[in-house]
Coordinates of C-alpha atoms and ligand atoms in Angstrom, one line a residue:
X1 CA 115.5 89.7 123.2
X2 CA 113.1 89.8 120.5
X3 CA 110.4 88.4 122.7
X4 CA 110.7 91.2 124.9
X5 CA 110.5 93.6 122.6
X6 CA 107.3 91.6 121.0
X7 CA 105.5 91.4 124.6
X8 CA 106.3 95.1 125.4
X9 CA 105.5 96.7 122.2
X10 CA 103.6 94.6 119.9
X11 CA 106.6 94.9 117.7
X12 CA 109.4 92.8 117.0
X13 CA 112.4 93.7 115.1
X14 CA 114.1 90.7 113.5
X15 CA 116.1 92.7 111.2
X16 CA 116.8 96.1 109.7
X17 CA 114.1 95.7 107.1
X18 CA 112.1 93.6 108.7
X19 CA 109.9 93.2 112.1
X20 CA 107.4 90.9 113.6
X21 CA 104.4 92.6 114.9
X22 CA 101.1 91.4 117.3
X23 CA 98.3 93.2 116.4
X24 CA 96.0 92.6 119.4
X25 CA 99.2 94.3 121.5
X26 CA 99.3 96.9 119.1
X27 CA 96.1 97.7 118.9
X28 CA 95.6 97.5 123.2
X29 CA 97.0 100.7 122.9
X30 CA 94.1 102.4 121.9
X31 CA 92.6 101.4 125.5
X32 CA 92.3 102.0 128.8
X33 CA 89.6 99.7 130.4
X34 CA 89.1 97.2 127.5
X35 CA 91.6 95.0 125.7
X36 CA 91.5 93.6 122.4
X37 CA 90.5 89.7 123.3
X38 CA 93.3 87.8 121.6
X39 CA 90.7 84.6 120.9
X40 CA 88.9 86.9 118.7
X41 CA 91.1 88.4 116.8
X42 CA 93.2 85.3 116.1
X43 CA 90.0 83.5 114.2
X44 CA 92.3 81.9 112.0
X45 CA 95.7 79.7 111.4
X46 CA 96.3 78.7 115.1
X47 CA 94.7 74.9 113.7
X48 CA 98.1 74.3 112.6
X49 CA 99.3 74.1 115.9
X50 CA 97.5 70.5 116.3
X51 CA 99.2 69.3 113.7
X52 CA 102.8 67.4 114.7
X53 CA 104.8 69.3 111.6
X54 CA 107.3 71.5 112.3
X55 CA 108.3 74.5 110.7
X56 CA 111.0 72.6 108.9
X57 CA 108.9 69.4 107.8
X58 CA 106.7 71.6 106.1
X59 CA 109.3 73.9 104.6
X60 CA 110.5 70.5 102.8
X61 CA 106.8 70.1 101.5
X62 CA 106.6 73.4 100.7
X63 CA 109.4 72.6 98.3
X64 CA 107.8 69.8 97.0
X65 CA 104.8 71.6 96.2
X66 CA 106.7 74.1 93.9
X67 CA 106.6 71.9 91.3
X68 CA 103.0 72.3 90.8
X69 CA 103.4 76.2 90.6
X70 CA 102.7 77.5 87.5
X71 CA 104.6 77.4 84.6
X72 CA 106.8 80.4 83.5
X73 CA 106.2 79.8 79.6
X74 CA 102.2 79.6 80.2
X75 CA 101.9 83.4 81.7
X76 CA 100.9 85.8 79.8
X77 CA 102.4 89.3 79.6
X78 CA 100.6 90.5 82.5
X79 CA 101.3 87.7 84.5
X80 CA 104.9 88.1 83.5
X81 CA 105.3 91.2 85.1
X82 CA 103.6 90.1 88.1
X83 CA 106.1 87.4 88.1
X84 CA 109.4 89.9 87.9
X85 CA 107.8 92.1 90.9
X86 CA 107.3 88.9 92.5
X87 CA 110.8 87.7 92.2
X88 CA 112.0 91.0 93.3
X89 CA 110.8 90.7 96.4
X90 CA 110.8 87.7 97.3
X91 CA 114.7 87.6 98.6
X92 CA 113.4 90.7 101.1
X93 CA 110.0 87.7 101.8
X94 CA 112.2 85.1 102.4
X95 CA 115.0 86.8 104.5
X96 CA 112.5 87.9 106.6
X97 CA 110.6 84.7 107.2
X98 CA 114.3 83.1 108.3
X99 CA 114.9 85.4 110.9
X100 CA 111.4 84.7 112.3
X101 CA 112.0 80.6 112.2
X102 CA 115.6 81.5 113.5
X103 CA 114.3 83.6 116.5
X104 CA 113.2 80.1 118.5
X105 CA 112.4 82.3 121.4
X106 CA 109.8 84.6 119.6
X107 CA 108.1 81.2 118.0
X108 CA 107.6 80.5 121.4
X109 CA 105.8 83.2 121.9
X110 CA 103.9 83.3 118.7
X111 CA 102.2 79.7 119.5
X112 CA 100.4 81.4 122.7
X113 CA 99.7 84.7 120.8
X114 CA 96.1 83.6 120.7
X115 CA 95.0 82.5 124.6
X116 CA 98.1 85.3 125.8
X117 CA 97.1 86.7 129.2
X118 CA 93.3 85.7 128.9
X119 CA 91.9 83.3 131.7
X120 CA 90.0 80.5 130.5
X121 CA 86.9 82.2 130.6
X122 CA 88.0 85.1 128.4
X123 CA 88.9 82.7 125.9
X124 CA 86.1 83.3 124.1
X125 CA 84.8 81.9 120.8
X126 CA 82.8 84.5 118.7
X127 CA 80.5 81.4 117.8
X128 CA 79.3 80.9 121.0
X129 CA 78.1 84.5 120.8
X130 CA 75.4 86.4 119.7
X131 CA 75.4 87.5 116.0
X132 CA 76.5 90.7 114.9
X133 CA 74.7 93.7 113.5
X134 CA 74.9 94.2 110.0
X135 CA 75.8 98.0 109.0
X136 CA 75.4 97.3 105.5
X137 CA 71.7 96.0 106.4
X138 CA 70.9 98.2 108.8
X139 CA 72.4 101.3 106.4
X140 CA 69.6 100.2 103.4
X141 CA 66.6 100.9 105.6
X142 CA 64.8 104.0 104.6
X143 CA 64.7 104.9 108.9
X144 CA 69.0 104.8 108.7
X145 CA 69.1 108.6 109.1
X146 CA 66.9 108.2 112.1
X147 CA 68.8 105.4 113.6
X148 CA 71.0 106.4 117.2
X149 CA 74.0 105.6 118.8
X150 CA 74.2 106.0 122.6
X151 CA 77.8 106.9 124.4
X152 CA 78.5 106.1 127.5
X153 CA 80.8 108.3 129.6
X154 CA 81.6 107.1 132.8
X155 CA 82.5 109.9 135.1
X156 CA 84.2 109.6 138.3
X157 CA 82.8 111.3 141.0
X158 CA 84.0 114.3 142.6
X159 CA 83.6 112.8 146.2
X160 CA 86.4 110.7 146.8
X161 CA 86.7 108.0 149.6
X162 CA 89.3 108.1 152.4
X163 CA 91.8 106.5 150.1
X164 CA 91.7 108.2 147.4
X165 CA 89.6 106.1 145.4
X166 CA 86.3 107.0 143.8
X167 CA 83.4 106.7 145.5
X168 CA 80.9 105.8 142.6
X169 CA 81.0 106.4 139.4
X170 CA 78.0 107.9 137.2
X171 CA 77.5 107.8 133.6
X172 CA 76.9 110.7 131.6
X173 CA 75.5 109.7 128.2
X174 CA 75.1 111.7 124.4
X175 CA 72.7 110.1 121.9
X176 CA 73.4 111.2 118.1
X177 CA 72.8 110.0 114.8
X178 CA 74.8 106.6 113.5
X179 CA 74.8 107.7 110.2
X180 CA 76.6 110.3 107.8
X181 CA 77.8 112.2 111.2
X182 CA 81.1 112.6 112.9
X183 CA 80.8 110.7 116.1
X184 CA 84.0 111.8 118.2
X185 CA 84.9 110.5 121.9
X186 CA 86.8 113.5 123.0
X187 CA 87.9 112.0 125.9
X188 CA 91.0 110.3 127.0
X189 CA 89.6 107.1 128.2
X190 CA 87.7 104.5 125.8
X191 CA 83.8 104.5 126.3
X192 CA 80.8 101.9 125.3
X193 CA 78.7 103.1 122.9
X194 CA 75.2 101.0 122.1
X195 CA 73.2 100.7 118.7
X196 CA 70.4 98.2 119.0
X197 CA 71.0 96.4 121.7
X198 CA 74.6 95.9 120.6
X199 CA 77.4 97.4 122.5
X200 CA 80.6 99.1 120.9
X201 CA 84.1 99.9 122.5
X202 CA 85.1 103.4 121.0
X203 CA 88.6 104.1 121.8
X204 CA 89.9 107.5 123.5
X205 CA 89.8 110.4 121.3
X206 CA 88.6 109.1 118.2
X207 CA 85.9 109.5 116.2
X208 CA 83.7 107.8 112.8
X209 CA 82.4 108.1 110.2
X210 CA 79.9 106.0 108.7
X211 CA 78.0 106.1 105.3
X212 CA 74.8 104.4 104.9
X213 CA 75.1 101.5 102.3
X214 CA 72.2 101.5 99.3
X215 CA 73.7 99.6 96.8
X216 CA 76.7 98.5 94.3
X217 CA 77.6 96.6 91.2
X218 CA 80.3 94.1 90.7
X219 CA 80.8 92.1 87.4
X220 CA 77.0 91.5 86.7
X221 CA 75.9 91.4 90.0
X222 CA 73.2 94.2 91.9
X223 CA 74.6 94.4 95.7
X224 CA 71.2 95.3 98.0
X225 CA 71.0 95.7 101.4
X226 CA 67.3 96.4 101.8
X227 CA 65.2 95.3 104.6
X228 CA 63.0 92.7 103.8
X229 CA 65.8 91.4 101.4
X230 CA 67.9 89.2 103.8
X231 CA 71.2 90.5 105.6
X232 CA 73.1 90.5 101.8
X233 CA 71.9 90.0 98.5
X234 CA 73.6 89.3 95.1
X235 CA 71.1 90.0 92.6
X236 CA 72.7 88.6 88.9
X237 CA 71.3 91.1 86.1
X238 CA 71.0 89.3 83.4
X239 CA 72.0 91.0 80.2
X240 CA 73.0 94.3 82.0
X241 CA 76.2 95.2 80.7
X242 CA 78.5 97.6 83.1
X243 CA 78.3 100.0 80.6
X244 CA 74.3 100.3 80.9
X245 CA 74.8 100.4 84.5
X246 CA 76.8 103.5 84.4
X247 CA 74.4 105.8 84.6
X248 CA 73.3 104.4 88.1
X249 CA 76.2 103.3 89.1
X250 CA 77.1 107.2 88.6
X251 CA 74.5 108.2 90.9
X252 CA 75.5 106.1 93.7
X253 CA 78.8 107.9 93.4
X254 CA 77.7 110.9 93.2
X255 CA 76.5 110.6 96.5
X256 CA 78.9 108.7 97.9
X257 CA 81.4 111.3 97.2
X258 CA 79.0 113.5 99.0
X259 CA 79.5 111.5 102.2
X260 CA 83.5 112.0 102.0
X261 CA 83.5 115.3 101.2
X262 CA 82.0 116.1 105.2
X263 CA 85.7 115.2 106.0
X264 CA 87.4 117.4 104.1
X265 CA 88.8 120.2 106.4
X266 CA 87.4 122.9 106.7
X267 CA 90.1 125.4 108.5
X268 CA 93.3 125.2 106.5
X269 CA 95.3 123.4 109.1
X270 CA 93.4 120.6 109.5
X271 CA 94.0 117.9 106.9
X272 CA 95.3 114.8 107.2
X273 CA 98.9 113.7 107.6
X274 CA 98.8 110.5 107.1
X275 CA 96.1 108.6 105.0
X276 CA 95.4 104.7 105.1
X277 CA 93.1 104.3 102.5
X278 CA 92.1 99.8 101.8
X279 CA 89.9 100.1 99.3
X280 CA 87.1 97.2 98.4
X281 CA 89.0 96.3 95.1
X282 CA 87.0 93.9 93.1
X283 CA 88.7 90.3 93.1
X284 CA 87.9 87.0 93.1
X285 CA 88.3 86.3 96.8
X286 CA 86.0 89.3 97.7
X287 CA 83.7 88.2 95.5
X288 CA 83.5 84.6 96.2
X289 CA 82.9 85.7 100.2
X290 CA 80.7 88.3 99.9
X291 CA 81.5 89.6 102.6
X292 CA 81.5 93.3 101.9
X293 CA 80.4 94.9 98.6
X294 CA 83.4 96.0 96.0
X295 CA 83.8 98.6 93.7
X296 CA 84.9 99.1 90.2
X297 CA 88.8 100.3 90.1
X298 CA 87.0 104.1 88.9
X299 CA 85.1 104.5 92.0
X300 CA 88.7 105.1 93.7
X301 CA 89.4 107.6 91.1
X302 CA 86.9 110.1 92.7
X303 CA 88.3 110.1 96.0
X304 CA 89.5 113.6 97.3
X305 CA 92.4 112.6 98.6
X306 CA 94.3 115.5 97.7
X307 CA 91.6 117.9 99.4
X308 CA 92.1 115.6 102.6
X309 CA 95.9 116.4 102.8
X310 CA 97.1 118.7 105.3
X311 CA 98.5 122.1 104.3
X312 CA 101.9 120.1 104.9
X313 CA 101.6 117.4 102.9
X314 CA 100.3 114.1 103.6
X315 CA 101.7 110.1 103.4
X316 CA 99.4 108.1 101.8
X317 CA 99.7 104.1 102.2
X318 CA 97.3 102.2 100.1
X319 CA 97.1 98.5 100.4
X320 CA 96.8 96.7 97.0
X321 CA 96.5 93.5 95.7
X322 CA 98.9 91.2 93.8
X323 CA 96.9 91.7 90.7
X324 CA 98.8 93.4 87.5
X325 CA 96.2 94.9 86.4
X326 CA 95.4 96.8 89.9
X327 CA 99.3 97.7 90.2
X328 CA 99.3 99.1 86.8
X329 CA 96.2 101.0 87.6
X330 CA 97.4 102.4 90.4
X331 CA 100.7 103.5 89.3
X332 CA 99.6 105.0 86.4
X333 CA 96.0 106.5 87.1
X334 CA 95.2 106.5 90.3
X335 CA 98.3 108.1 92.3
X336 CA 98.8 110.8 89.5
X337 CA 94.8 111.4 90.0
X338 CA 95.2 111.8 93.4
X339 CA 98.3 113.8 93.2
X340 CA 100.6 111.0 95.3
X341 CA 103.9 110.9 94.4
X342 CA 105.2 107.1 94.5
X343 CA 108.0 106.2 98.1
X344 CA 108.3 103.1 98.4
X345 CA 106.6 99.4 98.6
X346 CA 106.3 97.8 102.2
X347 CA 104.9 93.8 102.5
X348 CA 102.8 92.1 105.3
X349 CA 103.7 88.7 105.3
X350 CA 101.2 86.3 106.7
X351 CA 102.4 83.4 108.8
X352 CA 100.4 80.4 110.9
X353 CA 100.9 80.2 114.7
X354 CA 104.1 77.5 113.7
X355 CA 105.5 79.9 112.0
X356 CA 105.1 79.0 108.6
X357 CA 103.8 80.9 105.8
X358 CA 100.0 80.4 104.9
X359 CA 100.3 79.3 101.7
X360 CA 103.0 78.8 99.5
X361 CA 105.2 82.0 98.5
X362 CA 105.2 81.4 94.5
X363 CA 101.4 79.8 94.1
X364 CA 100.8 82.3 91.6
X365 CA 96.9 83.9 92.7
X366 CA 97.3 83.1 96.2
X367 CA 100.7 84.7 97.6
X368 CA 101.0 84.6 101.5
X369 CA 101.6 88.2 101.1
X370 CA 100.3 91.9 100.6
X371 CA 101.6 95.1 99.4
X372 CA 101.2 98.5 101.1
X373 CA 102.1 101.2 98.4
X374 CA 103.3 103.8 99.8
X375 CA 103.2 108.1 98.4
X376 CA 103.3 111.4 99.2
X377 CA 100.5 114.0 98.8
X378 CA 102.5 117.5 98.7
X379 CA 100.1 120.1 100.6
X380 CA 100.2 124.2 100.0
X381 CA 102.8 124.4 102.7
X382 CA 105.1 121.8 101.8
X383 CA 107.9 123.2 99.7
X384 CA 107.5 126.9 102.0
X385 CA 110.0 126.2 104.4
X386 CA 108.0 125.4 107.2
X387 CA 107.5 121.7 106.4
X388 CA 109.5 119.6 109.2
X389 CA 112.1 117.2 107.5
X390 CA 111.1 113.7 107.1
X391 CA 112.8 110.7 107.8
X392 CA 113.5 108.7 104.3
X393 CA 111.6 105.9 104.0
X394 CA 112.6 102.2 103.1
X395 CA 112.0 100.4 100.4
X396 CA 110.7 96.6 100.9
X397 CA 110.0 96.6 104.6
X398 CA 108.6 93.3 105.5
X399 CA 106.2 92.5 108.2
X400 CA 105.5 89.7 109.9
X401 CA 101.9 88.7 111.6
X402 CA 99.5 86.0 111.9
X403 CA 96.1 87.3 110.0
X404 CA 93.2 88.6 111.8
X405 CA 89.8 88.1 110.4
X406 CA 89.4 87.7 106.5
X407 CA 90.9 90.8 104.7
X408 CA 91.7 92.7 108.2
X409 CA 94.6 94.2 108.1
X410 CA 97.6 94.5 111.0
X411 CA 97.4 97.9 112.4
X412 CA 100.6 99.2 111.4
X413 CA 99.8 103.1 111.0
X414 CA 101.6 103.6 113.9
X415 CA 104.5 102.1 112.2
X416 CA 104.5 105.0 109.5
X417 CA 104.4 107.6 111.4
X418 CA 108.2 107.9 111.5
X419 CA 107.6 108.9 107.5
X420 CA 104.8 111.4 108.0
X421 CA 104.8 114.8 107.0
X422 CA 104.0 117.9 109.6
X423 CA 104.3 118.2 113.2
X424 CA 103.1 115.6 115.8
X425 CA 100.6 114.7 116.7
X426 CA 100.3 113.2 113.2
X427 CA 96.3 113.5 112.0
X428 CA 95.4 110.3 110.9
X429 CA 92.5 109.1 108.7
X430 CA 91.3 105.5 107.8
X431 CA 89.4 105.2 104.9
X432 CA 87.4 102.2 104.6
X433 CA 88.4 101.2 107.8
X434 CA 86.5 98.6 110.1
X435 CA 87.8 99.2 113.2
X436 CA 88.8 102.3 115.0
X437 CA 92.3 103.7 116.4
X438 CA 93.2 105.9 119.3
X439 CA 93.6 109.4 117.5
X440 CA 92.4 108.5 114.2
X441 CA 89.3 109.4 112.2
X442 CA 87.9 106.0 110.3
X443 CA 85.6 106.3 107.0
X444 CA 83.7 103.8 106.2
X445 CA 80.3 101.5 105.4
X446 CA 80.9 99.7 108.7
X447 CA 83.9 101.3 110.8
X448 CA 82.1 100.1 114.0
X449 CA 82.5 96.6 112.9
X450 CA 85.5 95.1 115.0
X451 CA 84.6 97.6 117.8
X452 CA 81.6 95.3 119.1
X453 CA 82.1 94.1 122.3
X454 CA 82.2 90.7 121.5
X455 CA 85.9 91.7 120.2
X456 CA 86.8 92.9 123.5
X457 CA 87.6 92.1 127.4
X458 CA 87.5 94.1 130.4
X459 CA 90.6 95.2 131.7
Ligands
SAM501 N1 90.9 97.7 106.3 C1 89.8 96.9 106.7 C2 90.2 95.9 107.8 O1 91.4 95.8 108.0 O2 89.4 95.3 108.3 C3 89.2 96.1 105.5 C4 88.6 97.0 104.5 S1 87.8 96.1 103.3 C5 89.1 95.8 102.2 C6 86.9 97.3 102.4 C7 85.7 98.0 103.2 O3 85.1 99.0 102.4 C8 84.6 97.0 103.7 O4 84.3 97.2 105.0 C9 83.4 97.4 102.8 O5 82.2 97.1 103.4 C10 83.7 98.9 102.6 N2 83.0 99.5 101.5 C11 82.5 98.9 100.4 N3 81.9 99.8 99.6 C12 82.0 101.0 100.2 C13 81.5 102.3 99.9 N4 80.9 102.6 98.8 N5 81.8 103.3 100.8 C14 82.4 103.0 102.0 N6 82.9 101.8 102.3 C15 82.7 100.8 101.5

C-alpha cells in the first residue's frame, strides 16, 4: 500500500503526521525529457546496505550507545533548552521512524531507491565524471558580468510524418547573461542550457537567479573566490576582529541586498506565496567542509522578505539548525524583522537505505534530524476579504528520506502548498536554493548547481 503510494508519488504516508518521501521521484516532476538519476542523488548512506545488520541489531546498539550521550547535569542553560525542544519532539521522531521499520514492504523499496529504474549503464558514479564548474569561482572573476548562458529550445517541426510523428526537430537557441539576470524557460518542456562547456537541465517554466560571489567572512576567516586564487580560499586574518570587519562586511551587503531586491515585484500582484528561504547559517559542519561560504546570523536580517510577499500574504518555511542560539535568534529577531508570524515546526528525519537513522537521535550536536520553521508573512490584501481560507497547518509533521548531497535538502515545497496563502497556482521562490523546481523562481550564489547534467538521465 504504502509502496504504491511511494512509487507513484514520491510520497509515502505512514501516518497522519508523518510520511516517507523520495526525492529524486519528487523532483522528476519538474521534467519531461530528463529524470533526476537516482545514483546521483543518493551519494550517500546506501554503504549500509553491505553491512549484514539489520534494522533491529542496530537499534539494540543504538541503545547501547546512549550511554555515551551527554550528560544532562553537564549542559549549560542553552543547551538545556535545546534539550526540552529536543525531548518534545522526539515522541513525534520516534513514532515516525516505527511506522517506517514497520512498513516491511516500503523498506523494500527503500533499499533499491538508489539504482530504481536505471539500467546498468545509467548507474552512474559522479566520480567517474568530469568535474563541475564552480559558480562561486567563476562569480569572482572581474569578466562574470560578461559571462553567457546558452538555452536550448528544441522545437518540433511543423511538418509532420505520415504517423503523426515529427519529422525533425530544430533547436532554437537565446544566449543571455549568467549573472544578476532573470533567466526564465517559459516553456512547458525542460531545456539544456550550456555555460562553458558545461551543460545544465532547466526545468519547464522556471527561471534563476544568480548573484556573483566576491567575498565573505566567517569567524576569522576571508572567503575569496578570485581567479588566480584556487577554486576556494580561506584566508585566516589574523588579529581582525568581526567588529573591524564590519565596515566591509557592510559593503558586501549592501550590495548583496542590491541583487535581491531585482526580485521584488514589481506589479502589486506578483509576490510570492510561498517562500523557502535555507540560509548559509554559520556552523561548525559548514565550516569544517567549506563547501559554500556562510554568513553571520545579521546578514538574514536584511532580507526583504516582507517586500517579496504577495498582496495575499505569503508562507514562509525556513530551515534552521538544532543550535539554541540560532532558534532563539530566529524566534525573537529574525521573524519579527521579517514580519512572519510563527505556525508551526515540521522535521526531516534522515534515515540510511536499512532504514535506520543516521546517527543516533539524542547525540547532542549531531541529531539525525532538521527543523523546517514554519510562518506567515500577512500581505496588503490579507485581512480584506479576498484572501482564500487556508487549510490549518500541523504541528510536528515528520518526514522521512534518505539525504541527498551534503546539506541538500528534500524537495518538499510541494508538500506545503496545501498551507499557502492566495489562489493557485501558488508563486514560489527559493532563496538560496541550488537546484531549480518546475514553477519556481531560485535565488542564489549557485542555483544551477544540481541542474548539471551529470545529475540527470535521458528519458
Ligand atoms: N537548500 C540548498 C540545497 O538543498 O541544496 C542548500 C543551501 S545551502 C544551506 C546555502 C547556499 O547559500 C549555498 O549554496 C551557498 O553557496 C549560498 N550562499 C552563501 N552566501 C550567499 C550569498 N551571500 N548570497 C547568495 N547565496 C549565498
Amino acid at each position: 500500500m504504502e509502496e504504491n503510494q511511494l512509487m507513484e508519488s514520491g510520497v509515502s504516508e505512514l501516518n497522519s503526521n508523518a510520511f516517507f518521501i523520495d526525492p529524486v521521484r519528487i523532483l522528476n516532476r519538474s521534467y519531461t525529457r530528463f529524470r533526476v538519476s537516482p545514483s546521483t542523488y543518493y551519494s550517500r548512506f546506501f554503504d549500509s546496505l553491505n553491512s549484514a545488520q539489520s534494522p533491529k541489531a542496530s537499534e539494540d546498539s543504538r541503545k547501547g550507545k546512549r550511554k555515551r550521550k551527554k550528560k544532562i547535569q553537564s549542559l549549560n542553560e542553552r543547551e538545556q533548552i535545546a534539550d526540552r525542544r529536543h525531548q518534545e519532539v522526539k515522541p513525534f521522531l520516534l513514532k515516525a521512524h516505527e511506522a517506517l521499520l514497520e512498513a516491511t514492504d516500503l523498506l523494500k523499496v527503500l533499499r533499491n531507491l538508489r539504482n530504481d529504474g536505471c539500467s546498468v549503464g545509467e548507474c552512474k558514479e559522479l566520480s567517474q565524471e568530469s568535474s563541475e564548474l564552480s559558480f562561486m569561482e567563476l562569480g569572482g572573476v572581474w569578466q562574470a558580468p560578461l559571462c553567457e548562458i546558452v538555452l536550448n529550445y528544441q522545437q518540433d517541426d511543423k511538418t509532420f510524418q505520415n504517423g503523426g510523428f515529427p519529422l525533425a526537430q530544430s533547436i532554437e537557441q537565446k544566449v543571455t547573461p549568467v549573472f544578476n539576470n532573470l533567466v526564465a524557460n517559459e516553456g512547458s518542456y525542460d531545456i539544456e542550457a550550456e555555460l562553458f562547456n558545461h551543460k545544465y537541465i532547466i526545468p519547464k517554466r522556471s527561471c534563476f537567479y544568480m548573484r556573483p560571489e566576491s567575498f565573505g567572512f566567517t569567524n576569522g576567516y576571508l572567503f575569496c573566490s578570485f581567479s588566480g586564487f584556487g577554486s576556494l580560499n580561506l584566508i585566516y586574518l589574523h588579529g581582525i576582529s568581526n567588529l573591524t570587519f564590519a565596515f566591509y562586511w557592510s559593503c558586501v551587503l549592501k550590495s548583496d541586498m542590491q541583487q535581491i531586491d531585482s526580485l521584488i515585484p514589481a506589479g502589486s500582484d506578483c509576490g510570492f506565496n510561498l517562500i523557502v528561504i535555507d540560509p548559509p547559517w554559520e556552523n561548525g559542519s559548514a565550516r569544517q567542509k567549506v563547501r559554500y561560504p556562510t554568513l553571520p546570523n545579521r546578514y538574514f536580517l536584511s532580507l526583504p522578505v516582507k517586500q517579496l510577499c504577495h498582496t495575499s500574504g505569503a508562507l514562509v518555511a525556513l530551515w534552521v539548525t538544532n543550535r539554541e542560539k540560532l532558534r532563539d535568534f530566529v524566534e525573537n529577531d529574525l521573524f519579527p524583522k521579517w514580519g512572519v508570524t510563527y505556525a508551526a515546526s515540521f522535521y526531516w528525519l534522515k534515515v540510511k537505505a536499512n532504514g535506520m537513522l543516521t546517527g543516533e537521535l539524542d547525540l547532542f550536536h549531531h541529531r539525525p534530524y532538521e527543523c523546517l520553521l514554519l510562518g506567515y508573512c500577512d500581505g496588503k490584501d490579507t485581512h480584506s476579504g479576498n484572501s482564500t481560507r487556508l487549510n490549518p497547518i500541523p504541528d510536528n509533521r515528520v518526514f522521512i528520506s534518505v539525504p541527498g548531497d551534503y546539506s541538500r535538502k528534500p524537495p518538499i515545497g510541494e508538500l506545503l502548498l496545501d498551507y499557502v496563502p492566495g489562489s493557485m497556482p501558488a508563486r514560489c521562490v527559493e532563496l538560496f536554493a541550488r537546484e531549480m523546481i518546475a514553477g519556481w523562481t531560485s535565488w542564489g550564489n549557485e542555483p544551477l548547481h544540481f541542474q548539471d547534467s551529470r545529475y540527470f538521465v535521458s528519458k
